[in-house]
CSV table of C-alpha atoms in Angstrom, one decimal:
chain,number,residue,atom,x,y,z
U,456,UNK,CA,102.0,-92.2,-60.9
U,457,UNK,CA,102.2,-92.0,-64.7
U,458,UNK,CA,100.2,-95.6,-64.8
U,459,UNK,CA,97.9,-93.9,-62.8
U,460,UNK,CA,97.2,-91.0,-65.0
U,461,UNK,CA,97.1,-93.1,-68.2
U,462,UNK,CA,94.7,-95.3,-66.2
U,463,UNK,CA,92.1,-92.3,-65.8
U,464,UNK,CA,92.5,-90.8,-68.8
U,465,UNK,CA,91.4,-94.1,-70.4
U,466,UNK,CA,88.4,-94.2,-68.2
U,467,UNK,CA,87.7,-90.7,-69.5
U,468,UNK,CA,87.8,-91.6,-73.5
U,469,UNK,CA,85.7,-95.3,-72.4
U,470,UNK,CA,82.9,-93.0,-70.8
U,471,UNK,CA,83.0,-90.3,-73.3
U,472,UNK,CA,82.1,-92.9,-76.2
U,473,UNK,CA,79.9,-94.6,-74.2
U,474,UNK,CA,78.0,-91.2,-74.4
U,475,UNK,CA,78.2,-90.7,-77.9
U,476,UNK,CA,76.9,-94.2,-78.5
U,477,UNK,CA,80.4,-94.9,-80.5
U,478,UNK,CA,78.9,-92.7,-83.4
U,479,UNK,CA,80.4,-89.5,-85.4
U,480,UNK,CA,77.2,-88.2,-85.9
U,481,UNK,CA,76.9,-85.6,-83.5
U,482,UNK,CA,73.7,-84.1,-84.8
U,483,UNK,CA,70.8,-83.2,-82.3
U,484,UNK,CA,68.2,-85.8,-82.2
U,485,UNK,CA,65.5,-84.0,-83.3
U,486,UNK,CA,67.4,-82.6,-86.5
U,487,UNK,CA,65.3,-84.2,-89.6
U,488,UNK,CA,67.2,-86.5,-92.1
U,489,UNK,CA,67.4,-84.7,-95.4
U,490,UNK,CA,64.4,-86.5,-97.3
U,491,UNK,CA,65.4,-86.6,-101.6
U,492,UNK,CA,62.3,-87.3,-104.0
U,493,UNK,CA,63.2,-89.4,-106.7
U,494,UNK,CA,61.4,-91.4,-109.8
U,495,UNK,CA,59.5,-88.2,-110.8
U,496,UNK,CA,57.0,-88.9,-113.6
U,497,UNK,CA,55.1,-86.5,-115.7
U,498,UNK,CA,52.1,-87.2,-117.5
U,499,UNK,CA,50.8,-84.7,-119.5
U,500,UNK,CA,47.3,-85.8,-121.2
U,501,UNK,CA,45.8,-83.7,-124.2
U,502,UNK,CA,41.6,-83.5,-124.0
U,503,UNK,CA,40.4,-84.7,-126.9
U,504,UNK,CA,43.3,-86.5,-128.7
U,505,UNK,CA,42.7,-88.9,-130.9
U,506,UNK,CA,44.5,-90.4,-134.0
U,507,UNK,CA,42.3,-87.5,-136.5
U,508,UNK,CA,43.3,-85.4,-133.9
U,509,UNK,CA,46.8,-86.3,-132.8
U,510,UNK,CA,47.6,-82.6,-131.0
U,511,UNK,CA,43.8,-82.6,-129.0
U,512,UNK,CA,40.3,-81.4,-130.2
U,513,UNK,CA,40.7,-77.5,-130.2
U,514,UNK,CA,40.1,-77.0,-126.6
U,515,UNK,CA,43.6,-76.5,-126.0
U,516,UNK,CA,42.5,-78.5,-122.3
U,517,UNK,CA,45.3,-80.2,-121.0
U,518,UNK,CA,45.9,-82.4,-117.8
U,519,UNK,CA,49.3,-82.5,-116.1
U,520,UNK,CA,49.6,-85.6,-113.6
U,521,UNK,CA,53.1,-85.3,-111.8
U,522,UNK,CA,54.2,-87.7,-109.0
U,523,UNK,CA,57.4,-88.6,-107.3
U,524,UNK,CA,58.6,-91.3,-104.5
U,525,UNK,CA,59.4,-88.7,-100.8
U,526,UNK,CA,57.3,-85.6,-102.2
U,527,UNK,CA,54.8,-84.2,-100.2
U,528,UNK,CA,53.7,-81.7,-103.0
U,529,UNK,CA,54.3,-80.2,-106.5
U,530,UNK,CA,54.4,-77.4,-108.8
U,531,UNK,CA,53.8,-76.9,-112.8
U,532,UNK,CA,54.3,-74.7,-114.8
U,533,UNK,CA,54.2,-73.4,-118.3
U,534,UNK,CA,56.9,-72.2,-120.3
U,535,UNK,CA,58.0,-69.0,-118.3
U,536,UNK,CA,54.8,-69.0,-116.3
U,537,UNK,CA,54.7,-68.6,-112.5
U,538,UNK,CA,54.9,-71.9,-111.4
U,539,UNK,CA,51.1,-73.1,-109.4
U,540,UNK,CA,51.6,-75.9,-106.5
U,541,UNK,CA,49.1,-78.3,-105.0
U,542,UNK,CA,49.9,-82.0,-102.9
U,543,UNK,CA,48.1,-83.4,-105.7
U,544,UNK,CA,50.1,-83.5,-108.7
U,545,UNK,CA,47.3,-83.2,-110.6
U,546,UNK,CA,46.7,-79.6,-112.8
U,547,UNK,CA,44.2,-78.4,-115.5
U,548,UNK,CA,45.4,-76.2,-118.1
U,549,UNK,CA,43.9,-74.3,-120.9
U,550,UNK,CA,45.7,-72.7,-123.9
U,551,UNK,CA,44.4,-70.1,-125.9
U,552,UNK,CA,47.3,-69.2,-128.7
U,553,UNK,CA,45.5,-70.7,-132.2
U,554,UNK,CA,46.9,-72.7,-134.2
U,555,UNK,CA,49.3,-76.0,-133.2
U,556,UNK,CA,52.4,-74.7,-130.7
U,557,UNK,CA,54.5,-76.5,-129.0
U,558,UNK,CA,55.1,-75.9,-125.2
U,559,UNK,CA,57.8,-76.7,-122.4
U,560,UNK,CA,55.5,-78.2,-119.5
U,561,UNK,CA,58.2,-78.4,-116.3
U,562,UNK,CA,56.8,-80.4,-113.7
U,563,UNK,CA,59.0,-80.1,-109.8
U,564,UNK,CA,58.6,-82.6,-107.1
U,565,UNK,CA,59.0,-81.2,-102.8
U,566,UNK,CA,59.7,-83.1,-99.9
U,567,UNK,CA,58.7,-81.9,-96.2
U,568,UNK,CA,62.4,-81.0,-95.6
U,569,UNK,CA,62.4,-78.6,-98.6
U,570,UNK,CA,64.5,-80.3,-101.0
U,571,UNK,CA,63.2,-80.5,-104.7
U,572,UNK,CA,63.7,-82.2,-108.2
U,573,UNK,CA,62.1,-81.4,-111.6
U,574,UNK,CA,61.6,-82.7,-115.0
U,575,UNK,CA,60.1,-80.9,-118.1
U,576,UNK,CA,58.4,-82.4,-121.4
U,577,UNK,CA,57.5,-80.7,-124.7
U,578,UNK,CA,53.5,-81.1,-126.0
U,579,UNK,CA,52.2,-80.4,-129.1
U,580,UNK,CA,48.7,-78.4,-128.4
U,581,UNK,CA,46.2,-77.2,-131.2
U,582,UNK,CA,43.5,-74.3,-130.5
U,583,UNK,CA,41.0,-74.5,-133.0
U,584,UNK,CA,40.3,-70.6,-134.5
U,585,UNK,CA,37.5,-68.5,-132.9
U,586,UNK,CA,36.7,-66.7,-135.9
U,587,UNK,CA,35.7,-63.7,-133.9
U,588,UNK,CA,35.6,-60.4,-135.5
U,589,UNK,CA,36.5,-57.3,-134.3
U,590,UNK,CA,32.9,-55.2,-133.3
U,591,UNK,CA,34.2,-51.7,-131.5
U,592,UNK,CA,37.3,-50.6,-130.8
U,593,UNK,CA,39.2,-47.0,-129.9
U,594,UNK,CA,42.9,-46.7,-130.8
U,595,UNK,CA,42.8,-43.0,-129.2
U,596,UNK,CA,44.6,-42.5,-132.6
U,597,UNK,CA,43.3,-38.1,-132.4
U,598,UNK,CA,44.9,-36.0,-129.8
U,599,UNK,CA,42.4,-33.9,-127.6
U,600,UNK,CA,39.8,-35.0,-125.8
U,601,UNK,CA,38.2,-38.9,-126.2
U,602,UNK,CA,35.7,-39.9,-128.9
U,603,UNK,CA,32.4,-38.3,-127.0
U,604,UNK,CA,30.5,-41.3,-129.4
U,605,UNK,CA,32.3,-43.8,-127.5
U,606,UNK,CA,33.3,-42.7,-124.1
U,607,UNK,CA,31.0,-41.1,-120.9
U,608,UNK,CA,32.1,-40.0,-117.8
U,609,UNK,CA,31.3,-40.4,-114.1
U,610,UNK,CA,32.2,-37.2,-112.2
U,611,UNK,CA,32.0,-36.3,-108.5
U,612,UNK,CA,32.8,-38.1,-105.8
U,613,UNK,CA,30.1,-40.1,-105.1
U,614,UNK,CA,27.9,-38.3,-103.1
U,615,UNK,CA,25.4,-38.2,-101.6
U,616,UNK,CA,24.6,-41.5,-102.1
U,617,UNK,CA,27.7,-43.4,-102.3
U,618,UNK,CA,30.3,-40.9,-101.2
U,619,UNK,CA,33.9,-42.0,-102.3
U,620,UNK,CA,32.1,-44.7,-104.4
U,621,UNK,CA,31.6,-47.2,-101.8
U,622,UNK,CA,35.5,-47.6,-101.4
U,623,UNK,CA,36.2,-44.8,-99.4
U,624,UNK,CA,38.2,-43.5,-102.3
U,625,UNK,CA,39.0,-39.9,-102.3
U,626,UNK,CA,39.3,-38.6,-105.5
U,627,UNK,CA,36.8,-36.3,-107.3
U,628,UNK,CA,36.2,-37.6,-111.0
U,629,UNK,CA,36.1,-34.7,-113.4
U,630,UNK,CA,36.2,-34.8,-117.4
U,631,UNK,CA,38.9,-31.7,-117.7
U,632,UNK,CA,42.1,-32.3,-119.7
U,633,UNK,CA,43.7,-32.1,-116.7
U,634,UNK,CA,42.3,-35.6,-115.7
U,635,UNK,CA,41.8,-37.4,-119.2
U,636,UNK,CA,43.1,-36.4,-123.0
U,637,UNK,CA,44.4,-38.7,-125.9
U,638,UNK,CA,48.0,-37.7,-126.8
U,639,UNK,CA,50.0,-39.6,-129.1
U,640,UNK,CA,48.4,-42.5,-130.0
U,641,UNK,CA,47.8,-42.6,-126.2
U,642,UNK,CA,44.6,-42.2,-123.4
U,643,UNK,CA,46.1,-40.6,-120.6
U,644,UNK,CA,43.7,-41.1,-117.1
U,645,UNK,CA,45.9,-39.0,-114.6
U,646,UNK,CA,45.5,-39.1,-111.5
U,647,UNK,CA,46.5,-35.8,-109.6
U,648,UNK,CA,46.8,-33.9,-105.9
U,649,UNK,CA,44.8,-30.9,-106.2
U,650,UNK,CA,41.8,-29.3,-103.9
U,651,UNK,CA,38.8,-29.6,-106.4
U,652,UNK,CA,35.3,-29.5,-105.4
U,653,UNK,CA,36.4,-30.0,-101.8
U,654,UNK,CA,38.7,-32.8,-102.3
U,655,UNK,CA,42.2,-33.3,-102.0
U,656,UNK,CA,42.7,-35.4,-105.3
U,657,UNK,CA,41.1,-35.9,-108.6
U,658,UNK,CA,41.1,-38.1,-111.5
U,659,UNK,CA,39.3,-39.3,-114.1
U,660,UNK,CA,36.2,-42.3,-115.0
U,661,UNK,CA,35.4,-43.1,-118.8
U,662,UNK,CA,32.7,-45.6,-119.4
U,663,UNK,CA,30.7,-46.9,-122.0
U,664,UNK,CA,27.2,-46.9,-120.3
U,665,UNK,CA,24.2,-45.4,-122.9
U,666,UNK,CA,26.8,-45.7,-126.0
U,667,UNK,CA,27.8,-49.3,-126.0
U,668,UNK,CA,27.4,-52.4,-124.4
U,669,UNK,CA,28.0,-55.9,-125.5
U,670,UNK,CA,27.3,-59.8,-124.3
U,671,UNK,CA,29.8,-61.9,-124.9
U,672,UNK,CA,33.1,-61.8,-126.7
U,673,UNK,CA,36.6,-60.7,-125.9
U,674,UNK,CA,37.7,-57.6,-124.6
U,675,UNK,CA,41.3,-56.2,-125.2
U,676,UNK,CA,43.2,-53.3,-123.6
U,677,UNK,CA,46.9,-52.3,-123.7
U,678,UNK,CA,47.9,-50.9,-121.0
U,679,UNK,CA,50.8,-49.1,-119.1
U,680,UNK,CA,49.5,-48.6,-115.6
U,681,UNK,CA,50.4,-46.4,-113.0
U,682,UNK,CA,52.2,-46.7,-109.9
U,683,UNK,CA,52.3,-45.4,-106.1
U,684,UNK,CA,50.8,-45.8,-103.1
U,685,UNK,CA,47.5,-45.3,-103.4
U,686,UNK,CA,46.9,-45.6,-106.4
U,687,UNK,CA,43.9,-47.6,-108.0
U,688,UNK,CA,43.7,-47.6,-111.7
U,689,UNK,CA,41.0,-50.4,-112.6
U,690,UNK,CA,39.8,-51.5,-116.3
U,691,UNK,CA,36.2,-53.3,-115.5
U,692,UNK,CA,32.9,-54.0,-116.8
U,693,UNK,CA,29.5,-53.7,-114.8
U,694,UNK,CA,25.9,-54.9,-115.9
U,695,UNK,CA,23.7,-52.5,-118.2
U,696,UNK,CA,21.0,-53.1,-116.1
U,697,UNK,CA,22.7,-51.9,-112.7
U,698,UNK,CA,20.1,-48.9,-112.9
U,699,UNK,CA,17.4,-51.5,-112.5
U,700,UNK,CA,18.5,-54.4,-110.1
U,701,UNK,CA,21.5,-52.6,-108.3
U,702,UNK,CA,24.8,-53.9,-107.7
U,703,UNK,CA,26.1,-57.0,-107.5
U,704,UNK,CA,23.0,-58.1,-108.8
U,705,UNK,CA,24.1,-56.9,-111.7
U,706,UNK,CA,27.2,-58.1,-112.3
U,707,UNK,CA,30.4,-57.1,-111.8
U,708,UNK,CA,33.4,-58.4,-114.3
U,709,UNK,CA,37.3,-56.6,-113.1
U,710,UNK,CA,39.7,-57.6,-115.8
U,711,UNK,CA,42.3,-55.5,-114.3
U,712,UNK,CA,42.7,-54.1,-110.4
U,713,UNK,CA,46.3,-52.9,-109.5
U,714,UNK,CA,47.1,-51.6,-106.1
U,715,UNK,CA,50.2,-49.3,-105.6
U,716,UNK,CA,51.0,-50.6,-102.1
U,717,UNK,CA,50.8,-54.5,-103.6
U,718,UNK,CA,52.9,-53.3,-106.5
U,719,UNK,CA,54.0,-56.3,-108.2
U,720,UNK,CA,50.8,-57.9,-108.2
U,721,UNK,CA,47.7,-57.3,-110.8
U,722,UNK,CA,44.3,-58.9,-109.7
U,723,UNK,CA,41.4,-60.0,-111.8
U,724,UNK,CA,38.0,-60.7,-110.0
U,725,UNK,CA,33.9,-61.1,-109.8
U,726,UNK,CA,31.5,-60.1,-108.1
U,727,UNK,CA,28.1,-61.5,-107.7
U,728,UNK,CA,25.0,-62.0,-105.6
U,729,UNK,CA,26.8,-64.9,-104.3
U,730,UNK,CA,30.3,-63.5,-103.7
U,731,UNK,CA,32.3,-60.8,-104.0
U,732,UNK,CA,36.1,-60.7,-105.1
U,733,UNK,CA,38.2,-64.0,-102.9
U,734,UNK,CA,35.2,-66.3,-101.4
U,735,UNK,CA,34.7,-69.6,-100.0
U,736,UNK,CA,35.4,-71.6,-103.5
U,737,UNK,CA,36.0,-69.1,-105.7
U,738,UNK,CA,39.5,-68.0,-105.9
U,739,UNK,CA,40.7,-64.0,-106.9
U,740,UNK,CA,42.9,-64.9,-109.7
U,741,UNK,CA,46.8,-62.7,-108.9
U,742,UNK,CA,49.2,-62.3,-111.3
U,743,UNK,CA,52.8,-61.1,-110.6
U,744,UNK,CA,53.8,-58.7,-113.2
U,745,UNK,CA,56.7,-56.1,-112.2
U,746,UNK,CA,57.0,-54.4,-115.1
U,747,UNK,CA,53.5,-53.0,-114.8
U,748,UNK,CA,54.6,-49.1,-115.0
U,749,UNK,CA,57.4,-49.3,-117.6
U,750,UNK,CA,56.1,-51.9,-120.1
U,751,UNK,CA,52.2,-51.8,-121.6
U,752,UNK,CA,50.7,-55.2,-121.5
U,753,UNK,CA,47.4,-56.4,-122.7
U,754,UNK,CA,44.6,-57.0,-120.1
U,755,UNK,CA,41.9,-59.4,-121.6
U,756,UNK,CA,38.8,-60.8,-121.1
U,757,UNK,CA,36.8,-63.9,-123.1
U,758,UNK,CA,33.6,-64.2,-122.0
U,759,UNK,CA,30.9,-66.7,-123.2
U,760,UNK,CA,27.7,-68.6,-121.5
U,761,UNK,CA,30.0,-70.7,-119.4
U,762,UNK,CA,32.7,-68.8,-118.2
U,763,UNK,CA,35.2,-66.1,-117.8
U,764,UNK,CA,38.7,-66.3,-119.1
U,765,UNK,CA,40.9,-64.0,-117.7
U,766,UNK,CA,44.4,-63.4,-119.9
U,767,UNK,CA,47.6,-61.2,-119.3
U,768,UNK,CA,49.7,-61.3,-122.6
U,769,UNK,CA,47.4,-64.3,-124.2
U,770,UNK,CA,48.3,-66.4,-121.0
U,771,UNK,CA,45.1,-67.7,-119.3
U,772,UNK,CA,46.0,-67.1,-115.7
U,773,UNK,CA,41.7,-67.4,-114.1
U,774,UNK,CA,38.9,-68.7,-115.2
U,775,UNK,CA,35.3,-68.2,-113.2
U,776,UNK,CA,33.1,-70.6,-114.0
U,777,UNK,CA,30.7,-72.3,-111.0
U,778,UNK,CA,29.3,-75.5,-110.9
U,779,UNK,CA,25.5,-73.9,-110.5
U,780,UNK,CA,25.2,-71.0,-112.5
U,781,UNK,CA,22.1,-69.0,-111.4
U,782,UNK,CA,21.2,-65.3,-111.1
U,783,UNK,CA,23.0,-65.4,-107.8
U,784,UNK,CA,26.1,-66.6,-109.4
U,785,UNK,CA,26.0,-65.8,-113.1
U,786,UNK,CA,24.7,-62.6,-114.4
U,787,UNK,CA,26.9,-62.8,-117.0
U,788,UNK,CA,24.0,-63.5,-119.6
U,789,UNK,CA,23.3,-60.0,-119.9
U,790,UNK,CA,25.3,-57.1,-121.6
U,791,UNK,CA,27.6,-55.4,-119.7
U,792,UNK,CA,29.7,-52.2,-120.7
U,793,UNK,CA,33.4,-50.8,-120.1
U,794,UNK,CA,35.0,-48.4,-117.7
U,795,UNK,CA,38.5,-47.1,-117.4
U,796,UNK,CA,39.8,-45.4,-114.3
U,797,UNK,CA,42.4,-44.4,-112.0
U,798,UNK,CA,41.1,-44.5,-108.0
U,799,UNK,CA,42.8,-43.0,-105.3
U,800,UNK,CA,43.0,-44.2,-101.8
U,801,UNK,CA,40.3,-46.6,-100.5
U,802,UNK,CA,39.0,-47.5,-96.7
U,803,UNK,CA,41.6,-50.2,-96.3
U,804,UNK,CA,44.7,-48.2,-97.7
U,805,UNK,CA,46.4,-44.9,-97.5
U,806,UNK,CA,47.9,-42.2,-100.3
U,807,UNK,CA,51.7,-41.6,-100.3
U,808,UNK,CA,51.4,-37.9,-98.8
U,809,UNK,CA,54.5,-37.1,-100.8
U,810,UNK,CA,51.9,-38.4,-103.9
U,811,UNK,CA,51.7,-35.8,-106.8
U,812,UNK,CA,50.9,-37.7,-110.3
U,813,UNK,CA,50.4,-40.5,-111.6
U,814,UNK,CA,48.8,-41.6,-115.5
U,815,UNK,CA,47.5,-44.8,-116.6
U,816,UNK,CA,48.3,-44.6,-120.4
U,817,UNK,CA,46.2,-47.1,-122.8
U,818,UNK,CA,47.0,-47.8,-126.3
U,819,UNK,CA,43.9,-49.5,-127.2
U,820,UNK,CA,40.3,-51.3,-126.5
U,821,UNK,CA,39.0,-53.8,-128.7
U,822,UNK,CA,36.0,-55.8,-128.3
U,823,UNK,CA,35.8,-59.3,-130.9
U,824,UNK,CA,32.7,-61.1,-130.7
């Protein structure tokens, strides 16, 4: 009997490693085989270098060529800098700091089963001085109400003939204290809940239409924005000649757009005959900054006849500049001028109803050509 039962149990064990196909791994068969990238190079290639110009020619153009054995894509980055993938390896970069700085370029290397390696190198990159000079500026430096040389206003709502400012936004623009004062060292836009003028909300719009506008140059503004849902607070430029040919034709240039209920993320944009904000080929240049509403950062612009530069802090983080530049995609020949302004709700997002204030504060405007 006890033969018999050792008998059977061996048949048991025979069959059950017959199963297994004699192996330990007792993984299912579809389960993928962790895939490691390894020799990871990084090439990093300065435009323009030369033995006269050992750190590049000024441009301060560099391209990163990145590639590893197993990877199926790749990210770069700058110092700090949110890191920017592709599958090609291959990235453009352009500094903008003058002078000859050193930078940490990190290159990272994925595979399709999500595992990862990096590398980083330090370049030498020299930016040749603009030598622009400062034109016009306000530094809001005299409390009360803003320099009436410098600064205009929009007020209403739109209507009648584009109520809510073609947005759907429902705030009524008014030039009262309430809405807009300088108060130390500070422009204060704010943003309130209020009936006015039968709506629910006001705020304010400064611009710089009749008093001055510009072609060309670089536009800074420090800036503490505001937060909330709903709120749109927006530091822009649109064409001088939007009387005449209407927008977009005109031209439309956002250095800044911030969106309460995307509250992390600041947006700069165009918006032409051709396109209008994200379009086929051109790409809406976002910009994670968290600190937006408890630290003042400077929005900035440099504009010239081939493109537009679009900075956060000095860091370049988009640049417009299409192939064919026509008057359907560049009416950026022409002078534009400034606006500052805090919107409130539009037709594709709602207003916190528990919403009851919020200020964009600025420290400063300055235009360099």
């Amino acid at each position: 009997m006890i033969k018999k039962m050792l008998y059977i149990l061996n048949i048991g064990l025979w069959l059950l490693l017959s199963c297994s196909g004699g192996s330990d791994d007792l993984s299912p068969p579809d389960t993928p085989k962790d895939i490691i990238p390894t020799n990871l190079t990084l090439m990093v290639d300065v435009l323009g270098t030369d033995t006269n110009n050992p750190n590049g020619d000024g441009s301060g153009v560099i391209t990163v060529s990145i590639h590893a054995d197993n990877a199926d894509s790749y990210g770069f980055k700058v110092e700090s800098q949110q890191e920017v993938k592709n599958t090609t390896g291959v990235f453009e970069y352009t500094f903008i700091n003058e002078g000859t700085n050193e930078y940490v370029i990190t290159a990272f290397a994925y595979s399709k089963t999500g595992h990862e390696i990096s590398t980083f190198k330090k370049v030498m990159v020299y930016v040749a001085s603009n030598d622009l000079q400062l034109v016009w500026s306000d530094e809001f430096n005299t409390n009360g109400v803003p320099d009436a040389s410098k600064w205009g206003y929009d007020i209403g709502n739109g209507c009648p003939d584009i109520c809510g400012w073609g947005n759907g936004e429902k705030q009524y623009y008014t030039n009262r204290s309430d809405n807009v004062k300088v108060e130390n060292g500070l422009l204060k836009i704010i943003a309130k809940k209020e009936d006015y003028q039968g709506s629910a909300y006001t705020s304010a719009r400064l611009l710089t239409k009749d008093k001055y506008e510009f072609t060309y140059g670089r536009i800074d503004v420090r800036a503490k924005l505001p937060s909330g849902q709903g709120t749109w607070p927006a530091i822009w430029m649109l064409g001088a000649n939007i009387d005449e040919v209407g927008w977009p034709e005109c031209g439309e240039i956002d250095i800044m757009e911030h969106w309460g209920h995307n509250a992390t993320v600041v947006s700069s944009a165009t918006h032409t005959l051709s396109c209008s904000g994200g379009c086929e080929n051109v790409k809406v240049g976002e910009t994670t900054v968290t600190d937006y509403a408890t630290s003042f950062h400077i929005y900035s612009l440099i504009w010239n006849e081939d493109e537009l530069q679009f900075l956060i802090d000095g860091d370049l983080k988009y640049t417009y500049n299409p192939a064919t530049k026509n008057v359907t995609t560049w009416p950026y020949d022409k002078p534009q001028f400034l606006i500052l302004n805090v919107a409130l709700g539009g037709s594709w997002f709602t207003i916190d109803p528990n919403f009851t204030e919020a200020v964009m504060e600025i420290d400063y405007v300055k235009v360099y050509q």
